PDB file of C-alpha atoms in Angstrom:
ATOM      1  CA  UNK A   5     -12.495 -15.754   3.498  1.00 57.00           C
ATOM      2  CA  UNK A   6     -10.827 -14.040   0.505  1.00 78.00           C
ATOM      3  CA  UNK A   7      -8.276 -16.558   0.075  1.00 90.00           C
ATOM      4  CA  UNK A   8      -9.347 -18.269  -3.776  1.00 85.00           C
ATOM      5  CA  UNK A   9      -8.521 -21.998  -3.219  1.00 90.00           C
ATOM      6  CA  UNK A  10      -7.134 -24.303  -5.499  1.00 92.00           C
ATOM      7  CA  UNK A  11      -5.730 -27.296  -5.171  1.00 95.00           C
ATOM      8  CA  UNK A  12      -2.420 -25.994  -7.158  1.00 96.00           C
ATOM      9  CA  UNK A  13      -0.915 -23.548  -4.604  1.00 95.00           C
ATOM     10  CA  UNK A  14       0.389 -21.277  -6.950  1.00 95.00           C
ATOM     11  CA  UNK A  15      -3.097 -20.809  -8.418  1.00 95.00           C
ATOM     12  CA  UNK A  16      -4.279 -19.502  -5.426  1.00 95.00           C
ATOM     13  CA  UNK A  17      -5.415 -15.854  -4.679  1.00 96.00           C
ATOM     14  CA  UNK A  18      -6.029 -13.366  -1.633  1.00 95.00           C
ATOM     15  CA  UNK A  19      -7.528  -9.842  -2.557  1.00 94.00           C
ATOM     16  CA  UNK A  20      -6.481  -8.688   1.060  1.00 94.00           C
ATOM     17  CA  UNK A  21      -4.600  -5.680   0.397  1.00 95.00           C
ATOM     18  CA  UNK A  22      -3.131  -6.178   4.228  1.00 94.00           C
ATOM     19  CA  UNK A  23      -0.959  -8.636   4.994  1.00 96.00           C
ATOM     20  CA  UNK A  24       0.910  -9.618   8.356  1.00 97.00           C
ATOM     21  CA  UNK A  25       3.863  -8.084   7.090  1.00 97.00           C
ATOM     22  CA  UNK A  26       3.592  -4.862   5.209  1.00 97.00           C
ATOM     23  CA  UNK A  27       6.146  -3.601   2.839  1.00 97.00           C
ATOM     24  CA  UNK A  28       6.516  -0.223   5.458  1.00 96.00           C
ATOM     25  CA  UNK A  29       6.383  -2.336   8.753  1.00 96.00           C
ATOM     26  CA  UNK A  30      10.009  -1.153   9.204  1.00 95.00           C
ATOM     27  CA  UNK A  31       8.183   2.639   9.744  1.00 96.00           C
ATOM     28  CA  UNK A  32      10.608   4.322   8.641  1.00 96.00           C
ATOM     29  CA  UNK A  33      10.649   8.261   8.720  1.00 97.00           C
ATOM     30  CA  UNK A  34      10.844   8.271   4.776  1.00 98.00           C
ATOM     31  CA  UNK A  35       8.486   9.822   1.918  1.00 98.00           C
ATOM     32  CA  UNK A  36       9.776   8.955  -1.328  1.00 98.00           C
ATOM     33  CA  UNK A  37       8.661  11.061  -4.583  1.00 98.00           C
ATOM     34  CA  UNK A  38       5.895  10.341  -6.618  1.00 98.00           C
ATOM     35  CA  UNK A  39       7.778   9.485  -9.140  1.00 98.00           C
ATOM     36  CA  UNK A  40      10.562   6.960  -9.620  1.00 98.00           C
ATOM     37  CA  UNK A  41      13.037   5.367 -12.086  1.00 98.00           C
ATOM     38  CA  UNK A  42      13.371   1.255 -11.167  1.00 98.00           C
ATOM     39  CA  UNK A  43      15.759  -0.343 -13.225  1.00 98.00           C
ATOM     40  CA  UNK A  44      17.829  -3.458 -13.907  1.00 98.00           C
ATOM     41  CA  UNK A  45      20.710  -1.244 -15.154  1.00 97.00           C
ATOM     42  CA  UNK A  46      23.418  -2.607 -12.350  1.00 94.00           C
ATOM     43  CA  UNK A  47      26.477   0.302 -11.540  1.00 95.00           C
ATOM     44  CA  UNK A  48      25.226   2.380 -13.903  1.00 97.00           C
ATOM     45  CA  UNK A  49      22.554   3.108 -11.625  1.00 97.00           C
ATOM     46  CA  UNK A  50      25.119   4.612  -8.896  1.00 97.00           C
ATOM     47  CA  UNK A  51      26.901   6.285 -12.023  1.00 97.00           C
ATOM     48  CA  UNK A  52      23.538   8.033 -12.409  1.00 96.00           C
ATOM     49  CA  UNK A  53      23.463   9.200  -8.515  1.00 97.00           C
ATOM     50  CA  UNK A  54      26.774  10.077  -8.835  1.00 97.00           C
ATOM     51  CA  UNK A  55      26.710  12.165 -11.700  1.00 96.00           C
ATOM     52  CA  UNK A  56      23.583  14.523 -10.618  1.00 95.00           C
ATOM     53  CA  UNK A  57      24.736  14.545  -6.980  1.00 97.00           C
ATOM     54  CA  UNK A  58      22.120  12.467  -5.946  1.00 98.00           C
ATOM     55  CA  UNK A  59      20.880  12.089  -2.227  1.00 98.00           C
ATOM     56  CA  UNK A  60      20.586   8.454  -0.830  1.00 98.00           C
ATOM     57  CA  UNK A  61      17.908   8.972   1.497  1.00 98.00           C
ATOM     58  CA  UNK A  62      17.349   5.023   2.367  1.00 98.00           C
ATOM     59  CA  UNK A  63      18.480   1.493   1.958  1.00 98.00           C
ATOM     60  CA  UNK A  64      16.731  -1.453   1.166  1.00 98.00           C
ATOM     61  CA  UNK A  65      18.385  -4.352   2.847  1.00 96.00           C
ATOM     62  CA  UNK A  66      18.007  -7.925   1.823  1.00 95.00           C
ATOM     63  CA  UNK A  67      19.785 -11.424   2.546  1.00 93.00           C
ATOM     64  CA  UNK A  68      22.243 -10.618  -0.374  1.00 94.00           C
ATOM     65  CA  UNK A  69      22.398  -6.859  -1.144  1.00 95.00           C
ATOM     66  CA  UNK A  70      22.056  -4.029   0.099  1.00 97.00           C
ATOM     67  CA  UNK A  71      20.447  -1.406  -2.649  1.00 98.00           C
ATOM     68  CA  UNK A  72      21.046   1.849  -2.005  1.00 98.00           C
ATOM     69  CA  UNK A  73      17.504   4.455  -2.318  1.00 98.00           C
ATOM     70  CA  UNK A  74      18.833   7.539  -4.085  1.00 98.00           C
ATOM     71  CA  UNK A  75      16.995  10.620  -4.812  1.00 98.00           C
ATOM     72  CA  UNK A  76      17.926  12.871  -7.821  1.00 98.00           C
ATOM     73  CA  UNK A  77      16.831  15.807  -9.309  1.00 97.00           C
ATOM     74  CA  UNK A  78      16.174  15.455 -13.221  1.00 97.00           C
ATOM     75  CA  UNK A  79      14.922  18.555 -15.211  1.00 97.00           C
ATOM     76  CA  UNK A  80      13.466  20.122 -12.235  1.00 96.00           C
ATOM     77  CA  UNK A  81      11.804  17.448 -10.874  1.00 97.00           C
ATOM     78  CA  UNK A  82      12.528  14.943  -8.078  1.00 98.00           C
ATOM     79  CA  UNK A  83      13.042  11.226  -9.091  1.00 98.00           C
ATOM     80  CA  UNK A  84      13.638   8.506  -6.807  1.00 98.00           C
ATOM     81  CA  UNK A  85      16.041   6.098  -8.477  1.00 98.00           C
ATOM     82  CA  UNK A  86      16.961   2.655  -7.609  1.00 98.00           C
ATOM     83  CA  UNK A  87      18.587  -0.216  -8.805  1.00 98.00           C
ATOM     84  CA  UNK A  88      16.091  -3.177  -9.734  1.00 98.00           C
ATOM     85  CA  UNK A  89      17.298  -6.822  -8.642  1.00 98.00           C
ATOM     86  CA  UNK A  90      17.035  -9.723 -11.145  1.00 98.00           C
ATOM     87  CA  UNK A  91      13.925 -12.179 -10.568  1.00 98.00           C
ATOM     88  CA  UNK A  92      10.492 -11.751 -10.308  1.00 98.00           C
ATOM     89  CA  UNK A  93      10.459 -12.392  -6.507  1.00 98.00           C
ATOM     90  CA  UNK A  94      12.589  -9.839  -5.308  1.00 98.00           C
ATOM     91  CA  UNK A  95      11.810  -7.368  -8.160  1.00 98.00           C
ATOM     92  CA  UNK A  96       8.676  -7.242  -6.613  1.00 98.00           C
ATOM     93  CA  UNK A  97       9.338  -7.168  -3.298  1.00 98.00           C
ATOM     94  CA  UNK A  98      11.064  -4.208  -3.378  1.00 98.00           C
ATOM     95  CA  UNK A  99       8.670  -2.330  -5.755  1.00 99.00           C
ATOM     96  CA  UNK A 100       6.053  -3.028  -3.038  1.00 98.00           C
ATOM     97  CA  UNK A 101       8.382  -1.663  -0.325  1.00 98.00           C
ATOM     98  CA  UNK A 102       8.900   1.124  -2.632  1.00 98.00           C
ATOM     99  CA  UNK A 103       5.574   1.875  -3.449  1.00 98.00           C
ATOM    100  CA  UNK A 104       4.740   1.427   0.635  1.00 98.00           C
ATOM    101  CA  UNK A 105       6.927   4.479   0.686  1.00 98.00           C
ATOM    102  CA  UNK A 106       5.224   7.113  -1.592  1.00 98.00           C
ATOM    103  CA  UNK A 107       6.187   6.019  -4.884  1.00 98.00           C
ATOM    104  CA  UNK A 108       3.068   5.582  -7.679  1.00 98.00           C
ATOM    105  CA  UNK A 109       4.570   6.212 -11.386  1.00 98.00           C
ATOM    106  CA  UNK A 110       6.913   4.040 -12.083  1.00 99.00           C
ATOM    107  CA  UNK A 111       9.652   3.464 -15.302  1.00 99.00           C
ATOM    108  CA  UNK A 112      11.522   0.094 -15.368  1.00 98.00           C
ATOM    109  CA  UNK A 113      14.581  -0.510 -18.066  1.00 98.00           C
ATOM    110  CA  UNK A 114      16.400  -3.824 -18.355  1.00 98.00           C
ATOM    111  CA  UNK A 115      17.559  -6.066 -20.707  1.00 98.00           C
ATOM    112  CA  UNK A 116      15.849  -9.280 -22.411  1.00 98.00           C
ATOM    113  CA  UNK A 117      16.740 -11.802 -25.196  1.00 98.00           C
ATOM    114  CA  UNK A 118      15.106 -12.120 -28.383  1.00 98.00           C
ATOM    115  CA  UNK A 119      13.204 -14.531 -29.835  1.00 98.00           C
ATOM    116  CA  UNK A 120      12.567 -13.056 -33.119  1.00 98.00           C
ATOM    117  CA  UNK A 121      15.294 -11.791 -35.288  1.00 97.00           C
ATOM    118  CA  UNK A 122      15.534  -8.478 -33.869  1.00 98.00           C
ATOM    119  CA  UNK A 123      19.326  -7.139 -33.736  1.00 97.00           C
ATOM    120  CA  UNK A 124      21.036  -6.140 -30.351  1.00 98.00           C
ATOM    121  CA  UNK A 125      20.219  -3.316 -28.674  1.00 97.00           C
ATOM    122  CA  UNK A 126      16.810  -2.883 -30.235  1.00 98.00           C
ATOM    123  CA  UNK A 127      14.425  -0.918 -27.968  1.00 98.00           C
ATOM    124  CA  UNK A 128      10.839  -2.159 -27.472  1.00 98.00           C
ATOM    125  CA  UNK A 129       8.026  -1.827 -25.308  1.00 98.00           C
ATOM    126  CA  UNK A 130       6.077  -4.720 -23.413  1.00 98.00           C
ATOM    127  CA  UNK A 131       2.047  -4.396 -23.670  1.00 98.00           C
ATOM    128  CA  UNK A 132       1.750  -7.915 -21.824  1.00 98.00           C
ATOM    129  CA  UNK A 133       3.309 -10.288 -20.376  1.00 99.00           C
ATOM    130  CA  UNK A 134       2.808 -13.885 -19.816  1.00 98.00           C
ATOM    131  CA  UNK A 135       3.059 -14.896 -16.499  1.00 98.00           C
ATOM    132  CA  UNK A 136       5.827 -17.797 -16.342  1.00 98.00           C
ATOM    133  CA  UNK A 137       7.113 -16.619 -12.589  1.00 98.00           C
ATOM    134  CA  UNK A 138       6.047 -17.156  -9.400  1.00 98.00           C
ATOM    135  CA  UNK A 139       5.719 -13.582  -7.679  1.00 98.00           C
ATOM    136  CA  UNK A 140       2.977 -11.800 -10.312  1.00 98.00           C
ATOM    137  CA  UNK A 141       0.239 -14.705  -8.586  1.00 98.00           C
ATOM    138  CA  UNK A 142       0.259 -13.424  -5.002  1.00 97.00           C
ATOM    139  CA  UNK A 143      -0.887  -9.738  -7.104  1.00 98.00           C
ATOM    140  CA  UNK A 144      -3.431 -10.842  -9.494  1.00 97.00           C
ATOM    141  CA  UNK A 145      -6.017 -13.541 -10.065  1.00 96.00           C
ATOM    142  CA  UNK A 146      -4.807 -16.292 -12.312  1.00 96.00           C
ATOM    143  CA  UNK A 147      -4.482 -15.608 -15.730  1.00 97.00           C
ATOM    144  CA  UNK A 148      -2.383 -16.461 -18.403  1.00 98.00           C
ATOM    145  CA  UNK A 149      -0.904 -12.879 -19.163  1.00 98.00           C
ATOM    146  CA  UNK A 150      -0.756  -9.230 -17.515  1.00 98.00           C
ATOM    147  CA  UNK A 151      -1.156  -6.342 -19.196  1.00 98.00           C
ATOM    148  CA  UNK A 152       0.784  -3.251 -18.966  1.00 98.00           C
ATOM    149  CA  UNK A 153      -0.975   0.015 -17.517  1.00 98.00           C
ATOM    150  CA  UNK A 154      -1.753   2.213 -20.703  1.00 98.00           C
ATOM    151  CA  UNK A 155      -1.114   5.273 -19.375  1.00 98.00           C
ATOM    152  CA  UNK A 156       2.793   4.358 -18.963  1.00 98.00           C
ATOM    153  CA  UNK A 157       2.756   2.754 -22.554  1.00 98.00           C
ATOM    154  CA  UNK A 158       1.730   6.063 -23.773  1.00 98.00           C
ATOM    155  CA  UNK A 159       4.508   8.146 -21.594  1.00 98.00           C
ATOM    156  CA  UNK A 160       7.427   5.500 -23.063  1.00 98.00           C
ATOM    157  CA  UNK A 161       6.066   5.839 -26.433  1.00 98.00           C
ATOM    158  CA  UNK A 162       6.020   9.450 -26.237  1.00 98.00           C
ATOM    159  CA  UNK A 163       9.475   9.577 -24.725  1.00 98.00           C
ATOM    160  CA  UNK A 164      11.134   6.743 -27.659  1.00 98.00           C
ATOM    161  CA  UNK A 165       9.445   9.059 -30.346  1.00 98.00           C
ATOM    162  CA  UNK A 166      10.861  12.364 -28.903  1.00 98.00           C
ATOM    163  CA  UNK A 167      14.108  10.546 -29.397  1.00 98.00           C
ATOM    164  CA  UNK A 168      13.368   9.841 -32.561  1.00 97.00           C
ATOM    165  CA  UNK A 169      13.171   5.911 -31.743  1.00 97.00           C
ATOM    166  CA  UNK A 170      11.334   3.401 -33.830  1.00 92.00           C
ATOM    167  CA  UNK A 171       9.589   1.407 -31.444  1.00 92.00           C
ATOM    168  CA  UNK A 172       7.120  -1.538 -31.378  1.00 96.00           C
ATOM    169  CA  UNK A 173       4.713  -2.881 -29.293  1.00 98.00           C
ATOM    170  CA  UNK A 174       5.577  -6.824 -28.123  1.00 98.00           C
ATOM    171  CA  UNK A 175       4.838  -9.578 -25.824  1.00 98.00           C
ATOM    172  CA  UNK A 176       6.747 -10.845 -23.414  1.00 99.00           C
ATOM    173  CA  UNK A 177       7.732 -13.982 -21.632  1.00 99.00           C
ATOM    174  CA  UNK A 178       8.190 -13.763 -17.771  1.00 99.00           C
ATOM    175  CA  UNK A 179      10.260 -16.906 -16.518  1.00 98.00           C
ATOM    176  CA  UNK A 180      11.604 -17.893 -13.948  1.00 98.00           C
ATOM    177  CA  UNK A 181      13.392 -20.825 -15.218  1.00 97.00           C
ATOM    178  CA  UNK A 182      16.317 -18.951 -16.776  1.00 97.00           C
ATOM    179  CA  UNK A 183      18.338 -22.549 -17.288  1.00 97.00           C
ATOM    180  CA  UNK A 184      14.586 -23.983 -18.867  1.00 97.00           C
ATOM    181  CA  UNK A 185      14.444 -22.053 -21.775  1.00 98.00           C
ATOM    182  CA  UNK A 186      13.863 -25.311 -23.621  1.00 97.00           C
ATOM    183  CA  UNK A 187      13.991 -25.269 -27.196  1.00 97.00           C
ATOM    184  CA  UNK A 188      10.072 -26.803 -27.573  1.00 98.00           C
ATOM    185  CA  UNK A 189       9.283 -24.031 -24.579  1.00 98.00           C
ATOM    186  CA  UNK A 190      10.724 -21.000 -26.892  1.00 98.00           C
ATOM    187  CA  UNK A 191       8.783 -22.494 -29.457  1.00 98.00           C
ATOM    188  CA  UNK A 192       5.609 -22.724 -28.035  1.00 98.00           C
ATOM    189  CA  UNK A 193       5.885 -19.159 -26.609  1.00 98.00           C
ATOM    190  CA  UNK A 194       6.303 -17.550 -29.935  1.00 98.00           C
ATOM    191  CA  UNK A 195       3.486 -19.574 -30.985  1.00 98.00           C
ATOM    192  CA  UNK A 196       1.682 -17.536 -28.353  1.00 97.00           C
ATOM    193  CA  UNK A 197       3.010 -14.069 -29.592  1.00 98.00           C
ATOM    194  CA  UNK A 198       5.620 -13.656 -27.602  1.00 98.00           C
ATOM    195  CA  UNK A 199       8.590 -11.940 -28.931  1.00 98.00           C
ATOM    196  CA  UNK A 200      11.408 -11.407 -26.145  1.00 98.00           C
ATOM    197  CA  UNK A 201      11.922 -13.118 -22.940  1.00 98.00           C
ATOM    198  CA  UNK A 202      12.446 -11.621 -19.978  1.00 98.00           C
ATOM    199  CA  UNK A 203      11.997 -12.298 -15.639  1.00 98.00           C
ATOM    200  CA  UNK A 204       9.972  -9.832 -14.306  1.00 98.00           C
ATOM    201  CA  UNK A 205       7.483  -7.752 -16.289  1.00 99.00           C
ATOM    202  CA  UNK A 206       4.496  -9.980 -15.230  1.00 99.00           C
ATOM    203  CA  UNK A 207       5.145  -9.566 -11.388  1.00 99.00           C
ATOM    204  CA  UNK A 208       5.797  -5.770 -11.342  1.00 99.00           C
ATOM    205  CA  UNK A 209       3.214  -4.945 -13.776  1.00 99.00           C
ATOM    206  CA  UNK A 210       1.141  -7.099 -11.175  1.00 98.00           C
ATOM    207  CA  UNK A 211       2.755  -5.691  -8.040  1.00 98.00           C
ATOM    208  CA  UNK A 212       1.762  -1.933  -9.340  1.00 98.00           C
ATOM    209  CA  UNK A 213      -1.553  -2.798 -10.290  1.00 98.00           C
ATOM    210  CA  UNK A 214      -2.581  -4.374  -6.591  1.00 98.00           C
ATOM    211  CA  UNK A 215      -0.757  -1.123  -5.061  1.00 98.00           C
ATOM    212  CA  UNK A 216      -2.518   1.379  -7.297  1.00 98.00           C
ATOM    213  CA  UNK A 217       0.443   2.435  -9.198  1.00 98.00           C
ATOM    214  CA  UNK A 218       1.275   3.321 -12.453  1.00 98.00           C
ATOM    215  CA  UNK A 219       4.007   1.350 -14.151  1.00 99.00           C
ATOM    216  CA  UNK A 220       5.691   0.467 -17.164  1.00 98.00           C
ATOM    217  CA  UNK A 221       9.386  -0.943 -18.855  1.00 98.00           C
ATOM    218  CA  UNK A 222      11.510  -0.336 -21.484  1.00 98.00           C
ATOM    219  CA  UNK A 223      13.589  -3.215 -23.194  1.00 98.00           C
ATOM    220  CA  UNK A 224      16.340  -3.714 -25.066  1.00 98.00           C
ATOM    221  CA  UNK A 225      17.373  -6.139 -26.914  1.00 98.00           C
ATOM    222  CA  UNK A 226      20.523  -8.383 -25.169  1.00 98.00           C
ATOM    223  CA  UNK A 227      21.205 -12.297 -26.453  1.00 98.00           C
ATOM    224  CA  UNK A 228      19.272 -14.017 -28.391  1.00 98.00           C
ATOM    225  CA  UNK A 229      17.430 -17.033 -28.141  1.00 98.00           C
ATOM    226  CA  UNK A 230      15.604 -16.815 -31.929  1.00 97.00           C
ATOM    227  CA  UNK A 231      17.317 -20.119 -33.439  1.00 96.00           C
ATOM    228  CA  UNK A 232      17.051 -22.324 -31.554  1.00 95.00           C
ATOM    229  CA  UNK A 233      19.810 -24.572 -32.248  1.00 95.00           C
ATOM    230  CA  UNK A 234      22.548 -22.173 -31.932  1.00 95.00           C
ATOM    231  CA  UNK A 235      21.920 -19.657 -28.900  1.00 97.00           C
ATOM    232  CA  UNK A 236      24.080 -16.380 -28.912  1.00 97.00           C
ATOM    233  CA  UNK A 237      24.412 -14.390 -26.111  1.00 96.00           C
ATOM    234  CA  UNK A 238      26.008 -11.226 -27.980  1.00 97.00           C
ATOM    235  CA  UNK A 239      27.373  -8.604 -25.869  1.00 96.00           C
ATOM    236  CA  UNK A 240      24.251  -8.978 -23.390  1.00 96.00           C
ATOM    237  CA  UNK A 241      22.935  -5.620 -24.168  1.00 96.00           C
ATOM    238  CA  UNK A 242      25.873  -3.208 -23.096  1.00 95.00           C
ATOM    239  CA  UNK A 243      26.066  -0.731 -25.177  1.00 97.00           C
ATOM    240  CA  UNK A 244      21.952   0.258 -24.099  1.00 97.00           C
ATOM    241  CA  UNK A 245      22.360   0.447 -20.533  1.00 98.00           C
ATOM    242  CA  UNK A 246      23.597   4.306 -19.895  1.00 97.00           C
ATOM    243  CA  UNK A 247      20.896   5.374 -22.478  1.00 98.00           C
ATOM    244  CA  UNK A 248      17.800   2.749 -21.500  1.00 98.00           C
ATOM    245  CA  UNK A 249      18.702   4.904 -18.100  1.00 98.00           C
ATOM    246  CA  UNK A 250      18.046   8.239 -19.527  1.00 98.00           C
ATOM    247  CA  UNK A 251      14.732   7.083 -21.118  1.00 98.00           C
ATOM    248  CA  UNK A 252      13.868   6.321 -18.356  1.00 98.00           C
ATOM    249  CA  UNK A 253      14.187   9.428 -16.547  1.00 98.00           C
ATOM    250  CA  UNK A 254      12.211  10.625 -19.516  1.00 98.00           C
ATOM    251  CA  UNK A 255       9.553   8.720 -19.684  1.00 98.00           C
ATOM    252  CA  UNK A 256       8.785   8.998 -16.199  1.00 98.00           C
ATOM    253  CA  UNK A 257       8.699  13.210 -16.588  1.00 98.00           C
ATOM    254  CA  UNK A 258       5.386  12.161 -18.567  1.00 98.00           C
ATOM    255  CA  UNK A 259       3.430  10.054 -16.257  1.00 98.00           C
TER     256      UNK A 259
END
């Protein structure tokens, strides 16, 4: 049996790369490209599509959405693109379905709050993340963090400098408990190293890893959590969104 027991459930662990339901069970008649552009970007994502006359060659449908698969030619090159949903659990499921369908190198963009003194809109680049959801533990052995594949850090840091970025290197918090940010939680968490807070990194860096692909996320900087008496949510990122997209596309090119 591969299944690692334990008596808390979420601590348990199956290596079996099959499962009874596979993310391409559908069967659809559908190859995506290699390489693909995943982020947590909301309408600017169709914005994208729109503006280089993308194809939507799919759909993803869940209980709540329905997220349109899009296919766009960037700088010669085809791209899948799609829009990432927020949480670790569906984040992942559809990077798995994804990934079931031809994609391996992978750039995610998205938002996350601050728990050091960094100003709004502040690009940065996740090495690790500790695993405070749900979703990265059906992946990955138990473990307290998950690193980020190297070979995407290297593409996003290549990308940030070509832009002339300063970057740095952080740690991240993947919760699930958006609401349970308490304030001796945020403190303990920096404590650890972590720097920003975020939902998902953990589980997709996870998800790629189990499938064999290559992925990695830029952040920016949105509210901040980094006194913890007097939370400010700022302008939640907005003004990074159309250009975290275009890194993307970017960074991707290199992996």
């Amino acid at each position: 049996m591969a299944v690692i027991q334990n008596e808390i459930p979420i601590l348990e662990f199956d290596s079996d790369t099959t499962a009874v339901i596979m993310p391409d069970h559908e069967k659809h008649d559908l190859t995506l490209p290699r390489k693909a552009v995943f982020a947590f970007l909301g309408d600017y994502i169709d914005r994208c599509a729109e503006a280089h006359r993308a194809r939507q060659v799919s759909r993803f449908v869940s209980a709540t959405k329905i997220y349109p698969i899009y296919v766009v030619e960037y700088r010669g090159e085809e791209i899948c693109l799609v829009q990432a949903p927020v949480g670790a659990a569906p984040a992942a499921q559809l990077l798995d379905w994804l990934i079931g369908y031809g994609v391996r190198e992978i750039i995610s963009s998205g938002s996350c709050g601050a728990l050091e003194d960094f100003p709004e809109n502040t690009f940065l680049i996740p090495c690790k993340a500790l695993r405070d959801e749900g979703a990265s533990y059906h992946y990955a052995p138990p473990s307290r963090f998950m690193e980020v594949n190297p070979h995407a850090l290297k593409a996003i840091e290549k990308t940030l400098s070509e832009h002339g970025l300063r970057y740095q290197e952080v740690i991240t918090w993947s919760t699930d408990g958006f609401y349970r940010e308490t304030r001796e939680k945020v403190l303990y968490r920096k404590s650890e190293g972590c720097s920003v807070v975020e939902m998902e990194c953990s589980a997709l860096a996870a998800c790629a890893a189990f499938r064999g692909a290559v992925w990695g996320e830029i952040l920016f900087t949105a509210d901040t959590l980094a006194n913890v008496e007097q939370y400010d949510e700022r302008s939640w990122g907005e003004d990074s969104f159309a250009y975290a997209l275009e890194l993307s596309l970017d960074a991707v090119l290199h992996l």
